[in-house]
Amino acid sequence: MKRSLRIAALAAAVCLLCGAANGAKQPAVSARRCLVMDAGSGAVLYEKNADERSLIASTTKIMTGWLACQLVNLDAEYEIPAEAVGVEGSSIYLQAGERLSGEDLLRGMLLHSGNDAATALAIAACGSEAAFVEEMNLTAQDLGLSSTHFANPHGLDDEGNYSTARDLARLTAFALCDPNFRAAVSAKTAVIGGGRALTNHNKLLWRVEGCIGVKTGYTQAAGRILVSAAERGGRTIIIVTIDDPDDWRDHERLYERFFRTDA
């Protein structure tokens, strides 16, 4: 994707993502940081420490996934490089020299949170992990995500890999406009190269009416992080919780609260 074209597209997206919290009585959540946003208008429906920077674990893969959809031919097969094998943390157990399609790697990353798949996609997109991370940060700047910085494509703990609930909600609203990203994060299950059967880590796909993804994350240092989105009646709501020990139930309650007509 040509950078000049991407900047124009992102600038247009940012214009849609300006809103303020309403004055309605606000719910209680267990999360240390939280933001609820109407994706269509950009209106912020609820926020709690939404601009507090924190580690974001595997929700980093929202940016990685969106960029991969722009920069990788999802139909093409890619040979897995040695650098993408044995990456710490969640894995789809890639083997050096095997070949998987871009789409398979995308699903392996977004459904099963494979850190090895994220690394393989980064290298397929830009030739090296470092070059891809640079592109991630340039894109964050283009989007106006001023409290976001990336140090890797997968989200393993690094003091240079951080964001906020507000920035993650804005990034997600834009990423969901890409049909390939949206299809991947909303898939409950998939079978990819090598006969790998995947089940999406996002339990809300089964528990919340209209849920369309998006991404879970966890490290001991970051805590439980959940970015989700749901659609009802032509309206899309995005919820971000960071450091939330009760995230599944918090998201369920927040959707019921803010999809109500009297919200």
Tab-separated table of C-alpha atoms in Angstrom, residues 15-221:
chain	number	residue	atom	x	y	z
A	15	CYS	CA	-11.880	12.454	11.587
A	16	LEU	CA	-14.550	9.862	12.358
A	17	LEU	CA	-13.048	8.949	15.696
A	18	CYS	CA	-13.626	12.093	17.711
A	19	GLY	CA	-16.168	11.895	20.509
A	20	ALA	CA	-16.772	12.548	24.171
A	21	ALA	CA	-18.310	10.489	26.933
A	22	ASN	CA	-21.985	11.164	27.558
A	23	GLY	CA	-23.374	12.242	30.876
A	24	ALA	CA	-25.360	9.091	31.634
A	25	LYS	CA	-24.824	7.154	34.859
A	26	GLN	CA	-21.742	5.048	34.334
A	27	PRO	CA	-21.381	1.336	35.094
A	28	ALA	CA	-18.816	-0.216	37.425
A	29	VAL	CA	-16.131	-2.425	35.861
A	30	SER	CA	-13.278	-4.450	37.301
A	31	ALA	CA	-10.796	-3.151	34.731
A	32	ARG	CA	-8.116	-0.696	35.746
A	33	ARG	CA	-8.510	0.933	32.315
A	34	CYS	CA	-11.538	0.818	30.013
A	35	LEU	CA	-13.178	2.533	27.056
A	36	VAL	CA	-16.490	1.899	25.296
A	37	MET	CA	-16.911	3.506	21.880
A	38	ASP	CA	-19.592	3.694	19.204
A	39	ALA	CA	-17.579	2.720	16.141
A	40	GLY	CA	-19.818	4.541	13.682
A	41	SER	CA	-19.818	7.982	15.281
A	42	GLY	CA	-16.647	7.708	17.344
A	43	ALA	CA	-18.628	8.761	20.426
A	44	VAL	CA	-17.091	7.606	23.696
A	45	LEU	CA	-19.864	6.038	25.764
A	46	TYR	CA	-17.800	5.237	28.850
A	47	GLU	CA	-14.200	5.596	29.923
A	48	LYS	CA	-12.031	4.841	32.934
A	49	ASN	CA	-8.341	5.772	32.922
A	50	ALA	CA	-8.593	5.517	29.141
A	51	ASP	CA	-5.438	7.544	28.488
A	52	GLU	CA	-3.209	5.689	30.927
A	53	ARG	CA	-0.375	3.978	29.038
A	54	SER	CA	0.203	0.301	29.668
A	55	LEU	CA	1.629	-2.889	28.245
A	56	ILE	CA	-0.841	-4.362	25.769
A	57	ALA	CA	0.343	-7.963	25.286
A	58	SER	CA	-1.200	-9.732	22.285
A	59	THR	CA	-3.629	-6.935	21.442
A	60	THR	CA	-0.520	-5.647	19.646
A	61	LYS	CA	-1.596	-8.117	16.965
A	62	ILE	CA	-4.504	-5.862	15.993
A	63	MET	CA	-1.988	-3.540	14.343
A	64	THR	CA	0.060	-6.461	13.016
A	65	GLY	CA	-3.053	-8.053	11.519
A	66	TRP	CA	-4.316	-4.878	9.903
A	67	LEU	CA	-0.927	-4.087	8.365
A	68	ALA	CA	-0.544	-7.662	7.142
A	69	CYS	CA	-3.856	-7.303	5.309
A	70	GLN	CA	-2.407	-4.283	3.483
A	71	LEU	CA	1.123	-5.515	2.843
A	72	VAL	CA	0.918	-9.306	2.423
A	73	ASN	CA	-0.677	-11.263	-0.416
A	74	LEU	CA	-3.005	-13.417	1.676
A	75	ASP	CA	-3.471	-15.906	-1.168
A	76	ALA	CA	0.259	-16.476	-1.671
A	77	GLU	CA	2.323	-19.060	0.182
A	78	TYR	CA	5.345	-18.023	2.219
A	79	GLU	CA	8.281	-20.108	3.365
A	80	ILE	CA	8.674	-19.933	7.128
A	81	PRO	CA	12.047	-18.392	8.053
A	82	ALA	CA	14.138	-19.613	10.963
A	83	GLU	CA	13.510	-16.331	12.822
A	84	ALA	CA	9.817	-17.226	13.124
A	85	VAL	CA	10.428	-20.615	14.748
A	86	GLY	CA	10.414	-21.103	18.506
A	87	VAL	CA	9.264	-17.588	19.371
A	88	GLU	CA	8.469	-17.339	23.079
A	89	GLY	CA	4.853	-17.558	24.234
A	90	SER	CA	1.731	-18.572	22.303
A	91	SER	CA	2.575	-20.566	19.193
A	92	ILE	CA	1.140	-22.464	16.241
A	93	TYR	CA	4.438	-24.383	16.149
A	94	LEU	CA	5.741	-23.282	12.784
A	95	GLN	CA	8.647	-25.224	11.307
A	96	ALA	CA	11.458	-23.645	9.302
A	97	GLY	CA	11.004	-24.233	5.590
A	98	GLU	CA	7.325	-25.191	5.653
A	99	ARG	CA	4.985	-23.105	3.532
A	100	LEU	CA	1.762	-21.464	4.665
A	101	SER	CA	-0.474	-18.941	2.979
A	102	GLY	CA	-0.694	-15.387	4.222
A	103	GLU	CA	-4.291	-16.054	5.216
A	104	ASP	CA	-3.296	-19.104	7.264
A	105	LEU	CA	-0.655	-17.079	9.098
A	106	LEU	CA	-3.171	-14.298	9.719
A	107	ARG	CA	-5.649	-16.736	11.238
A	108	GLY	CA	-2.940	-18.479	13.225
A	109	MET	CA	-2.062	-15.122	14.721
A	110	LEU	CA	-5.538	-13.695	15.327
A	111	LEU	CA	-7.418	-16.832	16.420
A	112	HIS	CA	-4.681	-18.707	18.274
A	113	SER	CA	-2.472	-15.693	19.067
A	114	GLY	CA	0.602	-17.332	17.560
A	115	ASN	CA	3.670	-15.192	18.222
A	116	ASP	CA	5.510	-17.229	15.614
A	117	ALA	CA	2.774	-16.444	13.059
A	118	ALA	CA	3.073	-12.731	13.892
A	119	THR	CA	6.821	-12.859	13.297
A	120	ALA	CA	6.393	-14.737	10.020
A	121	LEU	CA	3.845	-12.185	8.782
A	122	ALA	CA	6.128	-9.295	9.736
A	123	ILE	CA	8.989	-10.779	7.736
A	124	ALA	CA	6.722	-11.614	4.796
A	125	ALA	CA	5.432	-8.047	4.748
A	126	CYS	CA	8.632	-6.043	5.130
A	127	GLY	CA	11.577	-8.403	4.882
A	128	SER	CA	12.489	-8.193	8.558
A	129	GLU	CA	10.815	-7.836	11.914
A	130	ALA	CA	12.578	-4.523	12.526
A	131	ALA	CA	11.317	-3.015	9.263
A	132	PHE	CA	7.781	-4.128	10.041
A	133	VAL	CA	7.901	-2.614	13.526
A	134	GLU	CA	8.996	0.669	11.957
A	135	GLU	CA	5.934	0.490	9.695
A	136	MET	CA	3.730	-0.201	12.728
A	137	ASN	CA	4.972	2.960	14.408
A	138	LEU	CA	4.627	5.088	11.272
A	139	THR	CA	1.040	3.875	10.956
A	140	ALA	CA	0.337	4.680	14.598
A	141	GLN	CA	1.588	8.220	13.944
A	142	ASP	CA	-0.590	8.503	10.840
A	143	LEU	CA	-3.629	7.479	12.865
A	144	GLY	CA	-2.892	10.026	15.562
A	145	LEU	CA	-2.323	7.333	18.176
A	146	SER	CA	-0.019	9.535	20.192
A	147	SER	CA	0.094	7.247	23.225
A	148	THR	CA	1.010	4.118	21.280
A	149	HIS	CA	4.404	2.668	20.422
A	150	PHE	CA	5.416	-0.773	19.208
A	151	ALA	CA	8.614	-2.718	19.849
A	152	ASN	CA	7.592	-6.018	18.245
A	153	PRO	CA	4.762	-7.516	16.163
A	154	HIS	CA	3.434	-9.950	18.796
A	155	GLY	CA	3.186	-8.103	22.110
A	156	LEU	CA	5.683	-9.875	24.332
A	157	ASP	CA	6.503	-7.558	27.235
A	158	ASP	CA	8.776	-4.667	26.311
A	159	GLU	CA	8.745	-1.195	27.854
A	160	GLY	CA	8.655	0.211	24.318
A	161	ASN	CA	5.468	-1.709	23.432
A	162	TYR	CA	2.501	0.145	24.906
A	163	SER	CA	-0.817	1.816	24.211
A	164	THR	CA	-3.993	3.054	25.926
A	165	ALA	CA	-7.612	1.934	25.955
A	166	ARG	CA	-8.524	4.945	23.809
A	167	ASP	CA	-5.865	4.302	21.193
A	168	LEU	CA	-6.703	0.594	20.999
A	169	ALA	CA	-10.383	1.406	20.429
A	170	ARG	CA	-9.526	3.845	17.647
A	171	LEU	CA	-7.160	1.369	16.005
A	172	THR	CA	-9.787	-1.360	16.183
A	173	ALA	CA	-12.478	0.811	14.602
A	174	PHE	CA	-10.253	1.348	11.604
A	175	ALA	CA	-8.992	-2.238	11.383
A	176	LEU	CA	-12.533	-3.602	11.304
A	177	CYS	CA	-13.121	-1.711	8.054
A	178	ASP	CA	-10.785	-4.186	6.361
A	179	PRO	CA	-12.833	-7.247	5.277
A	180	ASN	CA	-9.933	-9.688	5.601
A	181	PHE	CA	-9.090	-8.557	9.115
A	182	ARG	CA	-12.747	-8.656	10.094
A	183	ALA	CA	-13.223	-12.162	8.667
A	184	ALA	CA	-10.213	-13.455	10.588
A	185	VAL	CA	-11.094	-12.012	14.008
A	186	SER	CA	-14.743	-13.072	13.733
A	187	ALA	CA	-14.014	-16.705	12.807
A	188	LYS	CA	-14.781	-19.090	15.669
A	189	THR	CA	-12.686	-21.913	14.258
A	190	ALA	CA	-10.365	-22.582	11.321
A	191	VAL	CA	-8.161	-25.313	9.910
A	192	ILE	CA	-4.920	-23.998	8.459
A	193	GLY	CA	-1.762	-25.381	6.862
A	194	GLY	CA	-0.331	-28.564	8.289
A	195	GLY	CA	-3.771	-29.602	9.533
A	196	ARG	CA	-3.665	-27.190	12.452
A	197	ALA	CA	-7.152	-26.895	13.957
A	198	LEU	CA	-7.682	-23.545	15.662
A	199	THR	CA	-10.336	-22.259	18.038
A	200	ASN	CA	-10.620	-18.537	18.614
A	201	HIS	CA	-9.487	-17.502	22.110
A	202	ASN	CA	-12.270	-14.890	22.240
A	203	LYS	CA	-15.100	-16.512	24.254
A	204	LEU	CA	-17.399	-13.580	23.530
A	205	LEU	CA	-17.954	-14.929	20.010
A	206	TRP	CA	-20.085	-17.600	21.677
A	207	ARG	CA	-21.432	-15.556	24.578
A	208	VAL	CA	-22.387	-12.135	23.191
A	209	GLU	CA	-25.057	-11.549	20.562
A	210	GLY	CA	-23.538	-10.025	17.426
A	211	CYS	CA	-19.914	-10.300	18.563
A	212	ILE	CA	-17.452	-9.886	15.661
A	213	GLY	CA	-14.091	-10.355	17.470
A	214	VAL	CA	-11.463	-8.847	18.160
A	215	LYS	CA	-8.412	-9.881	20.286
A	216	THR	CA	-7.401	-11.176	23.683
A	217	GLY	CA	-4.109	-10.542	25.444
A	218	TYR	CA	-2.331	-11.584	28.610
A	219	THR	CA	1.046	-11.479	30.275
A	220	GLN	CA	1.726	-11.497	33.992
A	221	ALA	CA	3.019	-7.944	33.807
